[in-house]
Coordinates of C-alpha atoms in Angstrom, one line a residue:
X1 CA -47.1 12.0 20.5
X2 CA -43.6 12.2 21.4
X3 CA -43.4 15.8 20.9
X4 CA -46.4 16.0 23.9
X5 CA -44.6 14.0 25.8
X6 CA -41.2 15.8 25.8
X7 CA -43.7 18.8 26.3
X8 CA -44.5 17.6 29.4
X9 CA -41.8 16.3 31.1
X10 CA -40.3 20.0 30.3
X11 CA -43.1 21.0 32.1
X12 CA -42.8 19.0 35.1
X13 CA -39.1 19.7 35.1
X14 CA -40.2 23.6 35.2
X15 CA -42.2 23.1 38.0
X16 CA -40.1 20.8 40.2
X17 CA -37.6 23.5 39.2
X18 CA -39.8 26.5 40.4
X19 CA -40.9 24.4 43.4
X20 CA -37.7 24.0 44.6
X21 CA -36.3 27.0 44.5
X22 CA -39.1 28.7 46.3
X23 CA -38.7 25.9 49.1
X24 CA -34.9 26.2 49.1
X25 CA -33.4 28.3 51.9
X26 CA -29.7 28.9 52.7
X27 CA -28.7 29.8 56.2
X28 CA -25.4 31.8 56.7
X29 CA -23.1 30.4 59.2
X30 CA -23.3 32.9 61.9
X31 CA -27.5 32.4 61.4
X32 CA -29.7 29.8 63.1
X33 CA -33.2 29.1 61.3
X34 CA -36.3 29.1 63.1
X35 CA -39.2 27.3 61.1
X36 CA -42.6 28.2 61.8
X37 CA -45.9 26.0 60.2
X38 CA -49.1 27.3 59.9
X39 CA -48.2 30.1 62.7
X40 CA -46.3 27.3 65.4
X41 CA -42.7 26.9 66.3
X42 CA -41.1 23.7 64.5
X43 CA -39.3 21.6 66.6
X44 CA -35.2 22.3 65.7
X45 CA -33.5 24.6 65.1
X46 CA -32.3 25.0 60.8
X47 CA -28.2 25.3 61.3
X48 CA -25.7 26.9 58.7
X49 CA -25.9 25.9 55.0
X50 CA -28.9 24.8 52.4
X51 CA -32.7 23.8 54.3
X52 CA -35.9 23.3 52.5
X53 CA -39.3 24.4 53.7
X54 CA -42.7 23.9 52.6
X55 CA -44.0 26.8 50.5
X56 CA -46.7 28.5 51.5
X57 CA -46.9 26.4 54.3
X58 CA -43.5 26.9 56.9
X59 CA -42.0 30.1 57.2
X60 CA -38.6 30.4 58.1
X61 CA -36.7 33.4 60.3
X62 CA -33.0 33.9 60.5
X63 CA -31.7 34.7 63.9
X64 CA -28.1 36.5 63.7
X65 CA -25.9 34.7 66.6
X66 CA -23.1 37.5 66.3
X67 CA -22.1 39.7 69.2
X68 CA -23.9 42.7 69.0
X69 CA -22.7 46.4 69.6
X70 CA -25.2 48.9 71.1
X71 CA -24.4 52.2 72.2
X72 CA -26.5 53.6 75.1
X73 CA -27.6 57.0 74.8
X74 CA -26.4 59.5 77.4
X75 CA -28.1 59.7 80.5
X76 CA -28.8 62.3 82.6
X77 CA -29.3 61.8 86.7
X78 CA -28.3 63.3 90.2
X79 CA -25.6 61.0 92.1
X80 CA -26.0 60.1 95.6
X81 CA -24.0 63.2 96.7
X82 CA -26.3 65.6 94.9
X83 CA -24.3 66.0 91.5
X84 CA -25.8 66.1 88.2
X85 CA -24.2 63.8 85.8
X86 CA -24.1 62.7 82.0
X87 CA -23.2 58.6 81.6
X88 CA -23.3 56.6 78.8
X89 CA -22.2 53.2 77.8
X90 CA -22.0 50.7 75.3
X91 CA -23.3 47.4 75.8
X92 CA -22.5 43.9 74.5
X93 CA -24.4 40.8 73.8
X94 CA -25.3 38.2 71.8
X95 CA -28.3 35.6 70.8
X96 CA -27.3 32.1 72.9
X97 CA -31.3 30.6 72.1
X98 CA -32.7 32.0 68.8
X99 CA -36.4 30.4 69.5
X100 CA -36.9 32.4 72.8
X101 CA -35.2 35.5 71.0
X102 CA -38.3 35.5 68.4
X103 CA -41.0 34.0 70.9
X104 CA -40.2 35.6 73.9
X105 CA -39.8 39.2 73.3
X106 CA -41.2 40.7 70.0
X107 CA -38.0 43.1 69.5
X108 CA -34.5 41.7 71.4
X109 CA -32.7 44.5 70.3
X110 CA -35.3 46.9 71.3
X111 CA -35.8 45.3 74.9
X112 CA -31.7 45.3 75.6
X113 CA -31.4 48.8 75.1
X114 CA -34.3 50.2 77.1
X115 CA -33.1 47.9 80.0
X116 CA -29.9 49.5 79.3
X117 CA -30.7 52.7 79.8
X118 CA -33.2 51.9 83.0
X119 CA -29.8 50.2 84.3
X120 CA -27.8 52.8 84.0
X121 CA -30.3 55.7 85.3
X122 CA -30.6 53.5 88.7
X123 CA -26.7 53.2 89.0
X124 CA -26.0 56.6 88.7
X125 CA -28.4 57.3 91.2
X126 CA -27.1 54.8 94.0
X127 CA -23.1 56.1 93.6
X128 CA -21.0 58.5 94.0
X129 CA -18.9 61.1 92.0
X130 CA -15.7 59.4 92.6
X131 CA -17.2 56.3 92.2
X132 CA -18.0 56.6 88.5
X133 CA -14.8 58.7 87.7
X134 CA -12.9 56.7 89.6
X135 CA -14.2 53.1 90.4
X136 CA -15.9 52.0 87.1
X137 CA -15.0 48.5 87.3
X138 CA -17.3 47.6 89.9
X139 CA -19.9 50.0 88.3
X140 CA -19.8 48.2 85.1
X141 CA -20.4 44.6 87.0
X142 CA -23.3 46.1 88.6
X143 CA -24.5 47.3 84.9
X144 CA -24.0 44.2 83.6
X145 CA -25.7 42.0 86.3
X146 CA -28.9 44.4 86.1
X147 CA -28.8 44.0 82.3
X148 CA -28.5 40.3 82.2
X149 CA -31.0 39.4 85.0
X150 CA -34.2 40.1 82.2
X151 CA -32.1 39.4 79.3
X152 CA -31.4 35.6 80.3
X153 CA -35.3 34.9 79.3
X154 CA -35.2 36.4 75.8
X155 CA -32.1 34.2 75.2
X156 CA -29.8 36.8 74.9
X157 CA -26.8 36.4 76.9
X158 CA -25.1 40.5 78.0
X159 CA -21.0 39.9 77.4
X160 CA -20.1 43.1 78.7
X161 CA -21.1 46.7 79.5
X162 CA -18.2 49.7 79.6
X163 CA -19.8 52.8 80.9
X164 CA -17.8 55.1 77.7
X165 CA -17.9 59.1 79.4
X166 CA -18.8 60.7 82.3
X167 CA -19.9 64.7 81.9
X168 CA -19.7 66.9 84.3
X169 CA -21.0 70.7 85.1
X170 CA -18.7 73.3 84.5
X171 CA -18.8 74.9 87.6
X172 CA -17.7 70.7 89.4
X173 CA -15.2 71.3 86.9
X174 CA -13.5 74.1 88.6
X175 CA -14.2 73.0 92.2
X176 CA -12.3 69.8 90.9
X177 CA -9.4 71.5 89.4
X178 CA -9.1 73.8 92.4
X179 CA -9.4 70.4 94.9
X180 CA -6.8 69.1 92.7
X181 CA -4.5 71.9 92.8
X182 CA -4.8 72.1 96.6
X183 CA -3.8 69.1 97.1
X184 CA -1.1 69.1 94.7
X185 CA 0.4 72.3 96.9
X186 CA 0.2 70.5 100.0
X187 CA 2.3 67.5 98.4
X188 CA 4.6 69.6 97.4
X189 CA 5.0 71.4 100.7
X190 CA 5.3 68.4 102.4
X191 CA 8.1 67.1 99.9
X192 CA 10.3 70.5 100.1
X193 CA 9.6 70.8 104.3
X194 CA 11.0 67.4 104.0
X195 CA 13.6 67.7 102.1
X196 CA 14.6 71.2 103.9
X197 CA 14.6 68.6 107.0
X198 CA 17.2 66.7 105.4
X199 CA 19.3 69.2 104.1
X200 CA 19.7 71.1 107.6
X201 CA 21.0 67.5 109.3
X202 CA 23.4 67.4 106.3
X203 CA 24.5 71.4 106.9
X204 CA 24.8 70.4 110.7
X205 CA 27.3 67.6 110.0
X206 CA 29.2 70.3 107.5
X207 CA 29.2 72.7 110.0
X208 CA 30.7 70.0 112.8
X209 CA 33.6 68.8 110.2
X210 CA 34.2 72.6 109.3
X211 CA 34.6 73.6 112.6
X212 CA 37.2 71.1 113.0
X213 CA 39.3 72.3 110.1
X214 CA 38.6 76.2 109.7
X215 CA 40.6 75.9 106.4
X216 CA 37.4 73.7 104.9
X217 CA 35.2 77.0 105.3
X218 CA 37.8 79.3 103.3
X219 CA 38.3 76.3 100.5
X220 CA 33.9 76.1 100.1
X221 CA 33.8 80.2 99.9
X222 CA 36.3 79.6 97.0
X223 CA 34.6 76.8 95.5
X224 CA 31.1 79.3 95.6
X225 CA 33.3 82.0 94.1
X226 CA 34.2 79.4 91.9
X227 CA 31.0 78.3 90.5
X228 CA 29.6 82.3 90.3
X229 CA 32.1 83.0 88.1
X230 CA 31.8 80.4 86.1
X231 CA 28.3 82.2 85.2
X232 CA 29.8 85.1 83.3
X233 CA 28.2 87.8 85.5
X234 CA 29.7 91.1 85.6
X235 CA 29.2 91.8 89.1
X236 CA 30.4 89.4 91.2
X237 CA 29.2 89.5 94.8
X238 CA 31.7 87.9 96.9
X239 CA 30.1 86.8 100.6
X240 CA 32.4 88.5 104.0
X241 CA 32.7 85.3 106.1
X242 CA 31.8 86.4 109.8
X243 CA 34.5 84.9 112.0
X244 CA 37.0 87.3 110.3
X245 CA 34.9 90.4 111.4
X246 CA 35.1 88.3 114.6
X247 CA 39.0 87.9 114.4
X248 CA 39.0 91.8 113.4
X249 CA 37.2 93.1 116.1
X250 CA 39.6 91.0 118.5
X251 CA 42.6 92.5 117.2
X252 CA 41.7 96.6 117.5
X253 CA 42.3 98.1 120.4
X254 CA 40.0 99.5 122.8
X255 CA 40.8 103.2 123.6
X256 CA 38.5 102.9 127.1
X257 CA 40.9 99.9 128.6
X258 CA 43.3 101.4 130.5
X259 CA 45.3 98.3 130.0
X260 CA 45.3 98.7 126.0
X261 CA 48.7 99.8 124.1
X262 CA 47.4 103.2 122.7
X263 CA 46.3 104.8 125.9
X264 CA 44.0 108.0 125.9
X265 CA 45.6 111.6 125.3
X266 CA 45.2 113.4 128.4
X267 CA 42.8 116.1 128.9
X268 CA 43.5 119.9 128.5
X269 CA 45.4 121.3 131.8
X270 CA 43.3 123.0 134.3
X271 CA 43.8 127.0 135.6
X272 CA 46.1 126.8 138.9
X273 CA 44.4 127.5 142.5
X274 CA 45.5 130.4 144.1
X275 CA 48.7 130.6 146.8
X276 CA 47.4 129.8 150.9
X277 CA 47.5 132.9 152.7
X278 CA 47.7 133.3 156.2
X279 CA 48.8 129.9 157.1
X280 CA 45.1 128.7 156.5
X281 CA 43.9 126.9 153.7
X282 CA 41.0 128.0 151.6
X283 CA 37.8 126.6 151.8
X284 CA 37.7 123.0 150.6
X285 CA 41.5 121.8 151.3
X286 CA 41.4 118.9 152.9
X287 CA 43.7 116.5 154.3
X288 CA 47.4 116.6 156.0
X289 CA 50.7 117.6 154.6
X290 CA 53.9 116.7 156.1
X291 CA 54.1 119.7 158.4
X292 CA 50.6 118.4 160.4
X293 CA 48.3 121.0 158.7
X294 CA 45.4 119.8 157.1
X295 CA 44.9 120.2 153.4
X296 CA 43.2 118.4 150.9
X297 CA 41.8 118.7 147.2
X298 CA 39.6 121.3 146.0
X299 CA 36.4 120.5 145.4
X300 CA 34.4 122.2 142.7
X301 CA 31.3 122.6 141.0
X302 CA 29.7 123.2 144.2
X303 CA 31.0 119.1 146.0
X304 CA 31.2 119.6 149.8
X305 CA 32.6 117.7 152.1
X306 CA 29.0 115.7 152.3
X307 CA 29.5 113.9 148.8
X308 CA 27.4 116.0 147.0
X309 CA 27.8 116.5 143.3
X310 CA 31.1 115.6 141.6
X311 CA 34.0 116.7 143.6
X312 CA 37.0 117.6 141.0
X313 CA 39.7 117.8 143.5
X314 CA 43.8 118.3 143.5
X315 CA 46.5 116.9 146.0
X316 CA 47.8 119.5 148.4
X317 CA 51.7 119.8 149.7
X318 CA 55.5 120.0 149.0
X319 CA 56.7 119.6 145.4
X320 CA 54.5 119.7 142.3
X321 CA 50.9 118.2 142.8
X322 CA 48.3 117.4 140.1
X323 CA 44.9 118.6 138.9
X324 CA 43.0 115.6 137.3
X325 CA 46.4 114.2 136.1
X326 CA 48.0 117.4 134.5
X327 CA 51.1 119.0 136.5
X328 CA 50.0 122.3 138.5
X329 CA 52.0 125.1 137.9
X330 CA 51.3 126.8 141.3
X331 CA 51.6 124.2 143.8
X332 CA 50.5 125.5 147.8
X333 CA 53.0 125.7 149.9
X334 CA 53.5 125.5 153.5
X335 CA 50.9 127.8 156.2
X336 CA 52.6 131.4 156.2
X337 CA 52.8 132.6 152.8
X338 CA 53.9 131.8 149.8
X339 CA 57.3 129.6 149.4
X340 CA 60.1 132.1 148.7
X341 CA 62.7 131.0 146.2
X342 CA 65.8 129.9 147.0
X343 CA 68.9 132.6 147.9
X344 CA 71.2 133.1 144.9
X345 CA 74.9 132.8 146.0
X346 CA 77.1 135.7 145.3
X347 CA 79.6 135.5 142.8
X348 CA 83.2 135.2 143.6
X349 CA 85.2 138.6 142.8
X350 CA 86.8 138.8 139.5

């Protein structure tokens, strides 16, 4: 009889046992429990730790309440200024009611990543190339706010969206790079004109202080031979300064001044003019001598009297005259004939 009844109670034991752990749940801390009896939602929600349900009557679901990580697949679209683009993005959310999570929508996690990509197709379509490369800040509030609008009724709660990589054509590629580059030039135009600007109002005061003290031009052209030695070359080209050609060219004479130091030799002498015969003067003597009678130069290479041509003529009367400067060795003499020379006195007798 006792041996029955120990029987038993083992029995009981067993199944109390048995019953219990099939009722038993444990609920993980970053869980919540929804309990559901004969197919209806249980009031409260099962927290973290140890719950027991009715078996075969409640059925329990675990809800994770961890921040989830979902990666948008690329998407491909045409921007407001006609470019085709490739965006995607990473979203992140999280369960903030786990009853509307598993009544409302039959697959959260599915739902949040086809409004996702819906989302993202619509903003590329109503910006800009340089607004996603450029301005993703605001893009990604825009995502996030389109995202979270639906999501708030499945009790999921969006934490953030980052829009990860933005692919462009090849060819936008190059236009970019060259756009780039073109600008880049003109920067760097601007800065080099500018500092070309500066560095000429610097020369100008330079040039002001060395043209005060002359000595300051002579001490820089020996700083600059200086500082080209200094390089090891072995040709040294050594710059002429200008004012000394200037100084130079002041100092040599000038052989067609009639004032200079060094005049001009004097031209070759010039065949004497015949001897007046007849007490007339040959054709082209002009002007008066002492005695009244006209005589004058002689003009050649066919010069009149009326201008014409370039008269070449001599002085005419007493003594020795000139031909263009050089001494005439037959010099006219007076109307009548030639001038006889002068009587020799006799010698005294021995």
């Amino acid at each position: 009889m006792v041996q029955e009844l120990l029987t038993v109670v083992i029995a009981a034991g067993v199944g109390v046992a048995a019953a219990a752990g099939v009722a038993s749940r444990v609920v993980r801390q970053y869980e919540r429990g929804v309990v559901f009896r004969f197919g209806r939602l249980r009031e409260g929600i099962r927290g973290p730790g140890f719950t027991m349900v009715v078996p075969g009557v409640d059925r329990l679901r675990k809800v994770n309440m961890q921040i989830v990580t979902m990666p948008v697949p690329a998407q491909e679209g045409i921007t407001r200024d006609n470019v085709t683009v490739r965006v995607d993005a990473v979203v992140y959310f999280k369960v903030v009611d786990a009853a509307s999570a598993i009544i409302e929508v039959e697959d959260y996690r599915f739902a949040v990543s086809q409004m996702a990509q819906t989302s993202l197709r619509s903003i590329i379509g109503k910006s800009d190339l340089d607004d996603l490369l450029s301005n993703r800040e605001q893009l990604n509030q825009g995502l996030e706010l389109m995202i979270d609008s639906p999501a708030v009724g499945w009790g999921v709660q969006i934490d953030r969206v980052e829009i990860k990589d933005v692919s462009l054509p090849e060819t936008m590629k190059r236009s970019m790079a060259r756009q780039a580059e073109a600008d880049r030039e003109r920067r760097a135009r601007v800065i080099n004109a500018d500092a070309e600007l500066q560095a000429s109002k610097k020369l100008a005061e330079a040039a002001a202080v060395m043209s005060e003290q002359p000595a300051a031009l002579q001490l820089r052209l020996l700083q600059t031979v200086v500082a080209v030695a200094a390089e090891k070359n072995s040709t040294l080209v050594l710059p002429f300064p200008v004012e000394l050609l200037r100084f130079l060219e002041r100092a040599a004479p000038n052989p067609f001044d009639p004032s200079a130091s060094h005049p001009a030799p004097p031209p070759a002498p010039r065949p004497s003019e015949p001897a007046v015969e007849g007490g007339q003067p040959p054709a082209g003597l002009r002007g008066a001598g002492p005695d009244g009678v006209e005589r004058g130069g002689v003009e050649r290479d066919g010069a009149g009297p009326d201008g014409t041509g370039s008269p070449d003529s001599v002085a005419a009367g007493p003594g020795v005259e000139h031909v263009n400067g050089s001494p005439d060795p037959d010099p006219i003499g007076p109307p009548g004939g030639p001038v006889a020379p002068p009587p020799v006195p006799d010698e005294p007798p021995a």
